[in-house]
CSV table of C-alpha atoms in Angstrom, one decimal:
chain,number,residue,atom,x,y,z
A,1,UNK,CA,-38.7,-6.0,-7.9
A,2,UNK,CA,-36.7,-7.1,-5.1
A,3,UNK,CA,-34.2,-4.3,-4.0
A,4,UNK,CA,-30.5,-5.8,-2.7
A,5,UNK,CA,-30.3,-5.1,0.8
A,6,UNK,CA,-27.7,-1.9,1.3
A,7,UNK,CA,-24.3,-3.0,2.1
A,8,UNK,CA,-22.5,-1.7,5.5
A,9,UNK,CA,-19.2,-0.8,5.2
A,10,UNK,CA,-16.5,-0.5,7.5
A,11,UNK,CA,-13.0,1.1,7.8
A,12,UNK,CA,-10.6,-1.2,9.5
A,13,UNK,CA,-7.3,1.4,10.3
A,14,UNK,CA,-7.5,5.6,10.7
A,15,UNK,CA,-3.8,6.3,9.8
A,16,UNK,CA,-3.0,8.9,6.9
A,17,UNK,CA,-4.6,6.6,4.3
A,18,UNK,CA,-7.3,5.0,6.3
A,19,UNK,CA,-8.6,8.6,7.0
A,20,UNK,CA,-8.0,9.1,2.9
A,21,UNK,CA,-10.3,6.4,2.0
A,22,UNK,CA,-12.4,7.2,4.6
A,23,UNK,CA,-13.3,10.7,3.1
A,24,UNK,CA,-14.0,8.4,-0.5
A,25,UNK,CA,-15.8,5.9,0.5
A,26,UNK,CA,-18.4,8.4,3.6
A,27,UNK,CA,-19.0,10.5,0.4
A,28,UNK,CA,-20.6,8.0,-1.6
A,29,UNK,CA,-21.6,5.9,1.0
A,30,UNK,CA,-23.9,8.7,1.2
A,31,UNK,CA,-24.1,9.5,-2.0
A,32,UNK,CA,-25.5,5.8,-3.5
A,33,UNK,CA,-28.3,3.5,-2.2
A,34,UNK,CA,-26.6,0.4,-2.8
A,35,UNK,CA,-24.7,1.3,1.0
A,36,UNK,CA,-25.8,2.2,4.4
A,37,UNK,CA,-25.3,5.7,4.3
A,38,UNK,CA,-23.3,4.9,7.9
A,39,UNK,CA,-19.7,4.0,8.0
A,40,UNK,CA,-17.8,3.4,10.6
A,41,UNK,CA,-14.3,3.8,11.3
A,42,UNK,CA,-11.8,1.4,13.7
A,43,UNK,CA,-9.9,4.1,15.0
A,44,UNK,CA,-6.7,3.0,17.5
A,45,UNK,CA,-7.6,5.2,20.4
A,46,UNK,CA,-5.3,8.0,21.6
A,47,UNK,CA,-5.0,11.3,23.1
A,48,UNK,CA,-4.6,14.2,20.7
A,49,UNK,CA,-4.0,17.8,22.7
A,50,UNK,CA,-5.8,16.5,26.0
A,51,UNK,CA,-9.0,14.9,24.2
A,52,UNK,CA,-9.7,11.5,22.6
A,53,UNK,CA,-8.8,11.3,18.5
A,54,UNK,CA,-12.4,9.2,18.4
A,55,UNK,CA,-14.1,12.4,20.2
A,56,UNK,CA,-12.0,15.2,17.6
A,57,UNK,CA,-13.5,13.0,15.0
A,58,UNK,CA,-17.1,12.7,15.9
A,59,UNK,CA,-17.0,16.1,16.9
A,60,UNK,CA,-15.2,17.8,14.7
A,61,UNK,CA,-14.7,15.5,11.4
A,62,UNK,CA,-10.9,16.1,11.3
A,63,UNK,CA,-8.6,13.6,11.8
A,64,UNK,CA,-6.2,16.1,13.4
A,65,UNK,CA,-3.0,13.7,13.9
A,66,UNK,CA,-2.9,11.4,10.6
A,67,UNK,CA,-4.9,13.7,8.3
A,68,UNK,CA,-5.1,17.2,9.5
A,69,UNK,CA,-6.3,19.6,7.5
A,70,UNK,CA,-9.2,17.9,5.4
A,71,UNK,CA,-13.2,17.1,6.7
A,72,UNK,CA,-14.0,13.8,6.8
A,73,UNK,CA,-18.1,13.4,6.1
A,74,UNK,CA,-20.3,13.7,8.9
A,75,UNK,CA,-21.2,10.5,8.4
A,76,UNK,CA,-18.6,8.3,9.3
A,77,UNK,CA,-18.2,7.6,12.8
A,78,UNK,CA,-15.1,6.8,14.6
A,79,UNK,CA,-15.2,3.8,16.8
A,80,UNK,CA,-12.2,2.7,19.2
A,81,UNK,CA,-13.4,-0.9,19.5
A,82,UNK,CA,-12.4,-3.3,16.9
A,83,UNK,CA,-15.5,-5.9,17.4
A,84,UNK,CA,-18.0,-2.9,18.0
A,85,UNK,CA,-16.9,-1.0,14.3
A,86,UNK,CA,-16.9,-3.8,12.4
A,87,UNK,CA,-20.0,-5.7,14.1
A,88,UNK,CA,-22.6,-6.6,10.7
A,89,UNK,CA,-20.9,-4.7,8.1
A,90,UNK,CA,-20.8,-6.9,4.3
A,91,UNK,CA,-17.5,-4.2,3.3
A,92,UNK,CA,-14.7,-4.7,5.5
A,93,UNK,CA,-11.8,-1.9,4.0
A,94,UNK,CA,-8.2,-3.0,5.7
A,95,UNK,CA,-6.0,-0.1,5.9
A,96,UNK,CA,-3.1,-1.2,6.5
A,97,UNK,CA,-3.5,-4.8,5.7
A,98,UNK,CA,-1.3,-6.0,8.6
A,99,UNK,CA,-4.8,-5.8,10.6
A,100,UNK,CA,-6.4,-8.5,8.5
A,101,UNK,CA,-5.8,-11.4,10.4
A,102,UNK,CA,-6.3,-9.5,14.1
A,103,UNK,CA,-9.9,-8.9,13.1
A,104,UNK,CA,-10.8,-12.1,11.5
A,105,UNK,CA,-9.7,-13.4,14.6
A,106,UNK,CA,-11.2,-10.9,16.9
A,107,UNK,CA,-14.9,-10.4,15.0
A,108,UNK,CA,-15.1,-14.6,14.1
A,109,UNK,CA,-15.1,-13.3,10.5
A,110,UNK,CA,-14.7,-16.8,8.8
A,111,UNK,CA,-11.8,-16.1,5.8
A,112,UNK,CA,-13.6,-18.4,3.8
A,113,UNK,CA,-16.4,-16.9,3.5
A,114,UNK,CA,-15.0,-13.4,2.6
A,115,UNK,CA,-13.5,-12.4,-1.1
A,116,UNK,CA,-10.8,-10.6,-0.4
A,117,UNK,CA,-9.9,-7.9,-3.2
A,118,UNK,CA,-7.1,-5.4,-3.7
A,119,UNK,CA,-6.7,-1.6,-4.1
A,120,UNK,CA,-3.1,-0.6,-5.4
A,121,UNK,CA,-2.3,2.2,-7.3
A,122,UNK,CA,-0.4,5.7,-7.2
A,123,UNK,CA,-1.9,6.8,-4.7
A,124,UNK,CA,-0.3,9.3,-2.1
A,125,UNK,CA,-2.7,9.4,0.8
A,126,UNK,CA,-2.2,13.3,1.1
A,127,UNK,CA,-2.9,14.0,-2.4
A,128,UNK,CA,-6.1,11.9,-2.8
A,129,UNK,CA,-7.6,13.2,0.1
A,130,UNK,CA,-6.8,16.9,-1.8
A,131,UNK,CA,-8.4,15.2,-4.7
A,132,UNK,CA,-6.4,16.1,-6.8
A,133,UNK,CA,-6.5,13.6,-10.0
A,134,UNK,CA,-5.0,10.0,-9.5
A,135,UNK,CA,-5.9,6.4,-10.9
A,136,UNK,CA,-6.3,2.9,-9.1
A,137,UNK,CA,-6.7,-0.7,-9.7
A,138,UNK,CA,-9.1,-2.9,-7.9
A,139,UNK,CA,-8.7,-6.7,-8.3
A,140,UNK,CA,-11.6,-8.4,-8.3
A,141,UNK,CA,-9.1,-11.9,-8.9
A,142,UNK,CA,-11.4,-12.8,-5.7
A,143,UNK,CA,-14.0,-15.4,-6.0
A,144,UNK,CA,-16.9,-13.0,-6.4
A,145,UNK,CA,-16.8,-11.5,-9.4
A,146,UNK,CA,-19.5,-9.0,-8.4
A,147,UNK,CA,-17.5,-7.4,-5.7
A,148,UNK,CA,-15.3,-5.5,-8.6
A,149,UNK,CA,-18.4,-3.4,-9.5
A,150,UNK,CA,-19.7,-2.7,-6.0
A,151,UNK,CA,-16.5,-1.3,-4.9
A,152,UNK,CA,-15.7,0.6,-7.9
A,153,UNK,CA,-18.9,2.2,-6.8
A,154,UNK,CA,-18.1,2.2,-3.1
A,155,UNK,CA,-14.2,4.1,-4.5
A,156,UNK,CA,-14.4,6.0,-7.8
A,157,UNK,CA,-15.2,9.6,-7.9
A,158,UNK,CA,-14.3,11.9,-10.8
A,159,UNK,CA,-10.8,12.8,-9.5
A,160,UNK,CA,-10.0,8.7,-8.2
A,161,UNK,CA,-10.5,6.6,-11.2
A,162,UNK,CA,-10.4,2.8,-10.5
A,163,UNK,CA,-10.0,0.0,-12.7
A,164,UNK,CA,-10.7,-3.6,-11.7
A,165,UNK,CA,-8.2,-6.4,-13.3
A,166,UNK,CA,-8.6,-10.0,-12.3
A,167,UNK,CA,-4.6,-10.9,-11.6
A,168,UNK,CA,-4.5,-10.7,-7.4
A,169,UNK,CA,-1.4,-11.5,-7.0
A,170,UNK,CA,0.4,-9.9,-9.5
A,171,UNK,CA,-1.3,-7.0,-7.9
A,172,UNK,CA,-0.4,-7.5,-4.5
A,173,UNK,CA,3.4,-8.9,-6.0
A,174,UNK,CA,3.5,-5.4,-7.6
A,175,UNK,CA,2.3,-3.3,-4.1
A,176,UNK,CA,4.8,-5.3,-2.2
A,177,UNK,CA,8.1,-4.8,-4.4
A,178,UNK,CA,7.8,-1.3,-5.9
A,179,UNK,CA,8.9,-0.4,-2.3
A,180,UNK,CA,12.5,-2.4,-2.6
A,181,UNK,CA,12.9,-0.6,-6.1
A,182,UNK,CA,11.8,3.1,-4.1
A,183,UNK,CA,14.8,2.1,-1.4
A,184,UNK,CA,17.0,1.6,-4.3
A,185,UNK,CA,15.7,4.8,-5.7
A,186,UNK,CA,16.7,6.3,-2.5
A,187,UNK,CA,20.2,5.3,-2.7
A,188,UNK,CA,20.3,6.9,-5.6
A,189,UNK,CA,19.3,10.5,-5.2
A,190,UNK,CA,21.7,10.3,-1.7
A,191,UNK,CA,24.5,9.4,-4.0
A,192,UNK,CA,23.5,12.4,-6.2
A,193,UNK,CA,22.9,10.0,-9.7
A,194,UNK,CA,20.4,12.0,-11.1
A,195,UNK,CA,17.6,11.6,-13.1
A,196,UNK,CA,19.0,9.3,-15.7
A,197,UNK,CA,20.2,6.6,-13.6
A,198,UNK,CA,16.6,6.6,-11.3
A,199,UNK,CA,14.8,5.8,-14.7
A,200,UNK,CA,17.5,2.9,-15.0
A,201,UNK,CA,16.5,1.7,-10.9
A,202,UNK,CA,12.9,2.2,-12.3
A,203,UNK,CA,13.3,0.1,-15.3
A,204,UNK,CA,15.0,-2.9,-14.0
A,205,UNK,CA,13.3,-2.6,-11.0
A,206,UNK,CA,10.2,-3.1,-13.3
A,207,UNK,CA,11.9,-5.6,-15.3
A,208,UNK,CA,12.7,-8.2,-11.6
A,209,UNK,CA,9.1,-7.4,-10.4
A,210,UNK,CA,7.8,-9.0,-13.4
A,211,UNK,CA,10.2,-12.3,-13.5
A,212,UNK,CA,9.7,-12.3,-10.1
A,213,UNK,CA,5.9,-12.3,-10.8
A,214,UNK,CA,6.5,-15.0,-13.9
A,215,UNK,CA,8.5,-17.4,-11.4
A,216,UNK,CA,5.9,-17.2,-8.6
A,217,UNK,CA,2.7,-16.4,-9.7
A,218,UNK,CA,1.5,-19.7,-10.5
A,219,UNK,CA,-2.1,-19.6,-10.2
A,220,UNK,CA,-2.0,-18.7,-13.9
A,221,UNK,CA,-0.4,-16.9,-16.8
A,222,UNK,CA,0.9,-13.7,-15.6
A,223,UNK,CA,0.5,-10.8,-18.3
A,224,UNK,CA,2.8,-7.8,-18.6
A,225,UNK,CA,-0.2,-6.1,-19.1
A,226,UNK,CA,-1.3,-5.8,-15.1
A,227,UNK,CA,2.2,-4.2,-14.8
A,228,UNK,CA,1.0,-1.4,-17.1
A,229,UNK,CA,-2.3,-0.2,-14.4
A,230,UNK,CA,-2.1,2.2,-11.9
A,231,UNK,CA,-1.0,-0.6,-9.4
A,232,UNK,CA,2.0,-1.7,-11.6
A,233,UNK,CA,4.4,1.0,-13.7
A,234,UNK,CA,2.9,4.4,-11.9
A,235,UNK,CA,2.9,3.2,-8.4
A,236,UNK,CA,6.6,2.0,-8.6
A,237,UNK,CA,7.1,5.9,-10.5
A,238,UNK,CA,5.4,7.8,-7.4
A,239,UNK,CA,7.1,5.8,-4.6
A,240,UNK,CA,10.4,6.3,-6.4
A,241,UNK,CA,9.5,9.9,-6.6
A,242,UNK,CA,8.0,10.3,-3.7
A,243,UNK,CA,6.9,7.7,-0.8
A,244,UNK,CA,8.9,7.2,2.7
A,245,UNK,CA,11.1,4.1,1.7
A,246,UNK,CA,12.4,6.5,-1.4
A,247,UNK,CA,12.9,9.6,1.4
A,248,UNK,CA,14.7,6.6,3.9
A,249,UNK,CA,16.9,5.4,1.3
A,250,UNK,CA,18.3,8.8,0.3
A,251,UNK,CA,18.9,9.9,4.0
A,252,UNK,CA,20.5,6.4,4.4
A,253,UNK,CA,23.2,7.1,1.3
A,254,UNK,CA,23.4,10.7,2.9
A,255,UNK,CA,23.8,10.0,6.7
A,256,UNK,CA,25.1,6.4,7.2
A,257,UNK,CA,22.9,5.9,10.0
A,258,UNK,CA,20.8,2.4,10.6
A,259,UNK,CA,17.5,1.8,9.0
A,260,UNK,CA,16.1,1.8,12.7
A,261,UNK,CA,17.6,4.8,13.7
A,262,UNK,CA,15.9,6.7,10.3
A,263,UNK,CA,12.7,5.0,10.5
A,264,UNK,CA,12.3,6.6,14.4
A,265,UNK,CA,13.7,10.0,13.4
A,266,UNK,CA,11.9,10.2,10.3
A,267,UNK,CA,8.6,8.2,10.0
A,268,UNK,CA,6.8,9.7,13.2
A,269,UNK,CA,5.5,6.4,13.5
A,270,UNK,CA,4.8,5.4,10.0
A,271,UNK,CA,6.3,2.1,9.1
A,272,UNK,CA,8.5,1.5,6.4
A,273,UNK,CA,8.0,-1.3,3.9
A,274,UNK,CA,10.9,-1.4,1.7
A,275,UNK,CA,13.6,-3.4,3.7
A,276,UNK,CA,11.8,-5.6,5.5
A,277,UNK,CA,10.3,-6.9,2.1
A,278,UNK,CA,13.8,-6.7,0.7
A,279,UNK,CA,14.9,-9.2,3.3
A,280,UNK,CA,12.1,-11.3,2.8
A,281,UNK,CA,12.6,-12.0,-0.9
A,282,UNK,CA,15.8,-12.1,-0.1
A,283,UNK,CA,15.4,-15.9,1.7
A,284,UNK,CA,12.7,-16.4,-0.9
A,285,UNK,CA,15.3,-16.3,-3.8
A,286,UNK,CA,18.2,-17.5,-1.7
A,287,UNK,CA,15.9,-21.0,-1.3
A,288,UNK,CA,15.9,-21.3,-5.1
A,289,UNK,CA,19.4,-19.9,-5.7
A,290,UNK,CA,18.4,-17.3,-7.7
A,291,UNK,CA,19.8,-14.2,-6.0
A,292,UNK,CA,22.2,-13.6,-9.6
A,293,UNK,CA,19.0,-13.4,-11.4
A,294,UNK,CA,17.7,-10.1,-9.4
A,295,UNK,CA,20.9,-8.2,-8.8
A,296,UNK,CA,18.8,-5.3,-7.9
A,297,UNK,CA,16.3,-7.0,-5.0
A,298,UNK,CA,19.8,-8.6,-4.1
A,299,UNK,CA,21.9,-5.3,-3.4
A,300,UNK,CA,18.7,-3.6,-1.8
A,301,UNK,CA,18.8,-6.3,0.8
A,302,UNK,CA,23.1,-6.2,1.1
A,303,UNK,CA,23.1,-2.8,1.6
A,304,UNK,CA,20.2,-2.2,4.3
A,305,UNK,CA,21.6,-5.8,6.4
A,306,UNK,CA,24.5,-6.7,5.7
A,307,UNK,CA,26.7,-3.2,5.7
A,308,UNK,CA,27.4,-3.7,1.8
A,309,UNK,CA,28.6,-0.1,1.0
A,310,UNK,CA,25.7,2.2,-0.6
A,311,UNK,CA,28.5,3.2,-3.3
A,312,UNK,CA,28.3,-0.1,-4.4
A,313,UNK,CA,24.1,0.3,-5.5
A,314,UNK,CA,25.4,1.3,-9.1
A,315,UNK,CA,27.6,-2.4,-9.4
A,316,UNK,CA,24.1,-3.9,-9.7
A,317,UNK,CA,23.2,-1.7,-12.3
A,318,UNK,CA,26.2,-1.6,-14.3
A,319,UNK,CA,26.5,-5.3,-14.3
A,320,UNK,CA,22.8,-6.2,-14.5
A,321,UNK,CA,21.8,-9.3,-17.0
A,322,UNK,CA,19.7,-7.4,-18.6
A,323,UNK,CA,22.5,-5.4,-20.6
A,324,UNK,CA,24.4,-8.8,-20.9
């Protein structure tokens, strides 16, 4: 019997949750003969207390600045060239995604010929890399249907479930705009709303990301049911619970200072997702005059741009069509 050849994998991004996967995906790599025990990692090189973050790595298997405190496997290997680490690898794993089109570019990677899947779920980069117990969804909407199984192999250990669902872009639709509802969130533990009225954010922030879903989602029906995995109804609870653009949003109700200004102070160079997709729904729905339709999307985007006052958050509520 022929064996498949064993896939190479790769790590494209060594932040908090690059460095989380990382941990994952070295274990098993190691662990299963379907991969190349090997995998690397594209780290951004920097200097970390006098020495390179590629050398702490390779050295001492600690990701000191984005993950300190946990051992990555021995055997993934940190490289600071982007063409170099990702040179004849068949797994390419973009953390963040806003790489994507950079190394396509840089390694001749031909989009075409790649599936491209999706991991999304409630999944804290911190805690996962404690592993302690969390779920995920994988979509495997992408044109290969085998790549679902491989990387449910490649991800899931006993405390990281993963499910694969074939919806893509409900998925991604769901990882984008759980972060306006978190900002909204936000606004309402500054204001001191308690746990009640977060629920309410929760719920009819739910309640938009699925008509926003059902208006542009058209590459087929979209089912409610996607909105029930990991990626849908528990990531939008942890990153209303949790998550930066939930922590931005209450010290932006609290301190009246800019976005900008809280993102710098706060973030330590973590970027913050939940406004900038806020504005861009915001021309989306403005195009097809449908801003009255998501009040909640709507007032997100007033209040971070255009000096709407944060008081106001609860209008949107109050007023929202779905208690009409």
């Amino acid at each position: 019997v022929m064996m498949a050849a064993a896939k190479k994998v790769c790590v494209v991004g060594s932040g908090n949750w690059g460095s989380a996967i990382a941990k994952i995906v070295g274990a098993n790599a190691a662990k299963y003969d379907r991969f190349v025990t090997t995998v690397n990692m594209w780290v951004f090189e920097e200097t970390v207390d006098g020495r390179k973050l590629t050398e702490i790595i390779n050295t001492d298997h600690e990701n000191v600045k984005y993950l300190p405190g946990h051992k990555l496997p021995p055997n993934v290997v940190a490289v600071p060239d982007l063409v170099e680490s990702v040179k004849g690898a068949d797994i390419l794993i973009f953390v963040p995604h806003q790489f994507i089109l950079k190394v396509c570019d840089t390694s001749r990677t031909r989009q075409e010929d790649a599936s491209e899947c999706l991991l999304m779920g409630a999944n804290i980069a911190n805690e996962v890399a404690e592993e302690k117990f969390c779920e995920t969804t994988i979509d495997s909407g992408c044109r290969d249907k085998a790549s679902g199984p491989i990387l449910k192999e490649l991800m899931q250990t006993t405390n990281f479930r993963v499910t694969v669902v074939e919806e893509s872009d409900v998925v991604e639709i769901c990882g984008a705009l759980k972060n306006i509802v978190a900002v909204g969130a936000g606004f309402c533990d500054g204001l001191g709303f308690g746990d009640n009225t977060k629920a309410a954010v929760i719920r009819l922030g739910l309640m938009e990301m699925i008509a926003f879903a059902k208006v542009f989602c058209t590459r087929g029906p979209v089912s409610p049911a996607t909105f029930l995995e990991s990626c849908g109804i528990a990531d939008l609870i942890t990153t209303c619970y949790g998550g930066r653009n939930r922590k931005i949003g209450e010290a932006f109700a609290k301190t009246g200072k800019t976005i900008e200004q809280l993102e710098n102070e706060l973030l330590h160079g973590q970027k913050l997702q939940g406004p900038a997709t806020a504005a861009e729904v915001h021309q989306i729905l403005k195009q097809k005059n449908m801003m009255e339709k998501f009040p909640l999307f709507t007032a997100v985007y007033q209040i971070c741009f255009n000096g709407h006052p944060v008081a106001d958050f609860i209008k949107c509520l109050q007023d929202h069509p779905e208690h009409m």
